Amino acid sequence: MATMKIKKGDTVKVITGKDKGKEGKVIAVKDGKLFVEGINMVSKHSKANQQNPKGGIVHQEAPIDASNVMYVHKGTPTRVGFKVVEDKKGTKKVRFAKSTGDVID
């Protein structure tokens, strides 16, 4: 599988689906899918346990495919690319915003 262009902690905007236009912070990345804060919320029925002694219906984020979101850089959604840059320690592969050319990390 190719390297993920979106990482945990990034701010993303949903470009398709029921939450189109919403922005949120990535909570987790797993197998090409993202868990984004407040996006793709589902109701899950949980049985009573020690963490939740009452049980009942719990609202939580469901995974959304990485192809359905765009990275937000300086307030605008942009595509993400990779490039190799030279530094004191040698070469390093970094992410950059394709709209501006700025290095993300």
Coordinates of C-alpha atoms in Angstrom, one line a residue:
M1 CA 0.0 0.0 0.0
A2 CA 1.2 3.5 -0.8
T3 CA 2.3 6.0 1.9
M4 CA -0.7 7.8 3.5
K5 CA -0.7 11.5 2.6
I6 CA -2.9 12.3 5.6
K7 CA -1.7 11.7 9.2
K8 CA -3.1 11.8 12.7
G9 CA -3.6 15.4 13.9
D10 CA -4.1 16.9 10.4
T11 CA -7.1 19.1 9.6
V12 CA -9.1 17.8 6.7
K13 CA -12.3 18.9 4.8
V14 CA -14.8 16.3 3.5
I15 CA -15.3 16.6 -0.2
T16 CA -18.0 14.0 -0.8
G17 CA -20.7 12.1 1.2
K18 CA -23.3 13.1 3.8
D19 CA -20.9 15.3 5.7
K20 CA -19.6 17.2 2.6
G21 CA -18.1 20.6 3.4
K22 CA -17.4 19.9 7.1
E23 CA -13.9 20.2 8.5
G24 CA -12.4 18.3 11.4
K25 CA -9.2 16.9 13.0
V26 CA -8.0 13.4 12.2
I27 CA -8.2 11.2 15.3
A28 CA -6.8 8.0 13.9
V29 CA -5.6 6.4 10.6
K30 CA -6.2 2.8 9.8
D31 CA -5.9 0.8 6.5
G32 CA -6.6 3.8 4.2
K33 CA -9.5 5.0 6.3
L34 CA -9.6 8.0 8.7
F35 CA -11.5 8.7 11.9
V36 CA -12.3 12.5 11.9
E37 CA -13.6 14.4 14.9
G38 CA -17.4 15.0 14.5
I39 CA -17.5 13.5 11.0
N40 CA -19.5 10.4 10.0
M41 CA -21.1 10.0 13.4
V42 CA -23.0 6.8 14.0
S43 CA -25.2 5.5 16.9
K44 CA -23.9 2.4 18.5
H45 CA -25.8 0.3 21.0
S46 CA -23.6 -0.6 23.9
K47 CA -24.1 -3.2 26.6
A48 CA -23.5 -2.1 30.2
N49 CA -20.0 -2.6 31.3
Q50 CA -17.5 -1.1 33.9
Q51 CA -16.7 2.0 31.8
N52 CA -20.3 2.6 30.9
P53 CA -22.4 1.1 33.7
K54 CA -25.7 2.3 32.3
G55 CA -25.2 1.1 28.7
G56 CA -27.5 2.5 26.0
I57 CA -26.8 4.3 22.7
V58 CA -23.4 5.9 22.2
H59 CA -22.6 8.3 19.4
Q60 CA -19.1 7.8 17.9
E61 CA -17.1 8.5 14.7
A62 CA -17.1 5.9 12.0
P63 CA -14.2 5.6 9.5
I64 CA -14.3 7.6 6.3
D65 CA -12.1 6.7 3.2
A66 CA -9.0 8.9 2.7
S67 CA -10.1 9.6 -0.9
N68 CA -13.2 11.5 0.4
V69 CA -11.2 14.2 2.3
M70 CA -8.7 16.9 1.4
Y71 CA -5.9 18.3 3.6
V72 CA -6.6 21.9 4.7
H73 CA -3.5 24.2 4.4
K74 CA -3.9 27.8 5.5
G75 CA -7.7 27.6 5.4
T76 CA -8.0 26.1 1.9
P77 CA -8.2 22.4 0.9
T78 CA -5.2 21.3 -1.1
R79 CA -3.7 18.2 -2.6
V80 CA -0.7 16.7 -0.8
G81 CA 2.5 15.5 -2.5
F82 CA 5.9 14.1 -1.5
K83 CA 9.3 15.5 -2.3
V84 CA 12.9 14.8 -1.1
V85 CA 14.7 17.7 0.5
E86 CA 18.4 18.0 1.6
D87 CA 19.2 19.0 5.2
K88 CA 22.2 18.8 7.5
K89 CA 21.6 15.1 8.3
G90 CA 21.1 14.1 4.6
T91 CA 18.0 13.6 2.5
K92 CA 14.5 13.5 3.9
K93 CA 11.1 12.7 2.3
V94 CA 8.6 15.4 3.3
R95 CA 4.9 16.2 2.5
F96 CA 4.1 19.5 0.8
A97 CA 1.0 21.4 -0.2
K98 CA 0.6 21.2 -4.0
S99 CA -1.3 24.5 -4.2
T100 CA 1.5 26.6 -2.6
G101 CA 4.5 24.4 -2.6
D102 CA 5.0 24.9 1.2
V103 CA 6.5 22.0 3.2
I104 CA 3.9 20.6 5.7
D105 CA 6.3 18.5 7.9

